[in-house]
Short mmCIF file of C-alpha atoms in Angstrom, two decimals:
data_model
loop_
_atom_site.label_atom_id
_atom_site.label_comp_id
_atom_site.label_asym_id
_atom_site.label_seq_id
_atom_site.Cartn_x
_atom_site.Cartn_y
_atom_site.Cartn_z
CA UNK Y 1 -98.17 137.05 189.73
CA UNK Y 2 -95.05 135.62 188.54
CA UNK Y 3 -93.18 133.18 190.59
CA UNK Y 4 -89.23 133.83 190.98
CA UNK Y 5 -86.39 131.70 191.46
CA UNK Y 6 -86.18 132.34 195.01
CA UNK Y 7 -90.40 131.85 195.40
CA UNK Y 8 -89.58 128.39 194.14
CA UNK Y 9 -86.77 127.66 196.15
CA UNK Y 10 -88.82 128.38 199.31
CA UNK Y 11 -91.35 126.19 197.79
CA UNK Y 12 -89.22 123.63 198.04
CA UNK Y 13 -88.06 124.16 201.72
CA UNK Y 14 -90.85 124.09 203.21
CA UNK Y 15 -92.18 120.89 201.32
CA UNK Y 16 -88.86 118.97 202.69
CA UNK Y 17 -89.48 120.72 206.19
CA UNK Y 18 -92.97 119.50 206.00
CA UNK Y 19 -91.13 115.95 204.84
CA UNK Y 20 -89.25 115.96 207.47
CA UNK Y 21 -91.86 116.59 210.01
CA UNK Y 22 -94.27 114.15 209.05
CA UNK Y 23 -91.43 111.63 209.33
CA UNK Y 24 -91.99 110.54 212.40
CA UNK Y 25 -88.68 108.78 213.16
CA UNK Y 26 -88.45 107.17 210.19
CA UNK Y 27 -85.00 107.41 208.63
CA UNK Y 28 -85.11 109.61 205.03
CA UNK Y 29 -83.02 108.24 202.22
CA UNK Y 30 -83.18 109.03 198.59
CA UNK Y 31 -84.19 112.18 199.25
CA UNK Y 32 -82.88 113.33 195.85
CA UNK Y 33 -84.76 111.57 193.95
CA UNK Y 34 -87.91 111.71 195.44
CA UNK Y 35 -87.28 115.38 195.04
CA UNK Y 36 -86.47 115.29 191.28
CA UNK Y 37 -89.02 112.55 190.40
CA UNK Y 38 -91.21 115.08 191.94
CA UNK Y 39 -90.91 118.11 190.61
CA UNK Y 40 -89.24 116.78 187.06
CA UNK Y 41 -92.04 116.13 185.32
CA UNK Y 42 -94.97 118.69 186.33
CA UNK Y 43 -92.02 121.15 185.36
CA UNK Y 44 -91.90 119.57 181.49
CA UNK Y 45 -95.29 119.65 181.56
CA UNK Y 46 -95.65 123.03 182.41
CA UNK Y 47 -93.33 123.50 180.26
CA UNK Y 48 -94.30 121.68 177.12
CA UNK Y 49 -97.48 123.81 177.68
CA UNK Y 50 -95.86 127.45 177.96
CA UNK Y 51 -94.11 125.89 174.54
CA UNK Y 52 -97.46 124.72 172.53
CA UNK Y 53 -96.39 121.44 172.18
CA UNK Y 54 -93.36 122.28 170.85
CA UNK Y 55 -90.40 120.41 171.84
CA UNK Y 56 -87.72 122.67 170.25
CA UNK Y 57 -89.13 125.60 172.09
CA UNK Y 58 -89.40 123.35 175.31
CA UNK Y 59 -86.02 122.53 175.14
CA UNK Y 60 -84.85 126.20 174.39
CA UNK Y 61 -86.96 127.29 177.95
CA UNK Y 62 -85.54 124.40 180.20
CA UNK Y 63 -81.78 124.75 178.96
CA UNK Y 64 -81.51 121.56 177.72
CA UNK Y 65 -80.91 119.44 174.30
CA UNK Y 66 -84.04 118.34 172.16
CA UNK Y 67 -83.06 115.28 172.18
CA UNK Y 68 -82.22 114.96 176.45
CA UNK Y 69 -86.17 116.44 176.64
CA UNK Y 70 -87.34 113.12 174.18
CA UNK Y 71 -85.38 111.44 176.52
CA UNK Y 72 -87.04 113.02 179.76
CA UNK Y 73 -90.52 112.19 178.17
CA UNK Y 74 -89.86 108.48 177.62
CA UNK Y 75 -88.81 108.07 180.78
CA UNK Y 76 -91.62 109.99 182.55
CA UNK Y 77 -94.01 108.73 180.48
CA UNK Y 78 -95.07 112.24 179.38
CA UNK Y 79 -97.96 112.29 176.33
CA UNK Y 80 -98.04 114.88 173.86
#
C-alpha cells in the first residue's frame, strides 16, 4: 500500500499528540527540531535506498541540490 501525503501528515499528528500527552507538565520547546532531526534522516535513508545508492537520483526524489543532500549526509552522519 502506498502511503500519501496526507497518510504522512497524520503520521505526524498523532506522534506530536502522543508528545504532547506523555508530557506530563513539562514545558515543550524546540519542537521543530526534534521533529526534523527526527524524521530527516530515516527519510534520506529511505530515500538513498528507493535511489540505489545514487545520490543524483536521491536528490532528484527529495527536491533538493546534490550537493545540499552531501551536505545532509555529513551532518547526519549517513553511510553509504
Amino acid at each position: 500500500m502506498k502511503q500519501t501525503h496526507s497518510e504522512i501528515g497524520e503520521t505526524v499528528r498523532k506522534s506530536l499528540e502522543r508528545y504532547f500527552r506523555d508530557l506530563d507538565g513539562a514545558k515543550p520547546c524546540a519542537i521543530y527540531d526534534m521533529v526534523m532531526k527526527n524524521v530527516e534522516k530515516p527519510m534520506i535513508e529511505t530515500v538513498l535506498a528507493a535511489a540505489e545508492g545514487n545520490q543524483t537520483i536521491a536528490a532528484e526524489m527529495l527536491g533538493i541540490n546534490r550537493n545540499t543532500l552531501r551536505k545532509k549526509l555529513a551532518q547526519l552522519k549517513i553511510k553509504l
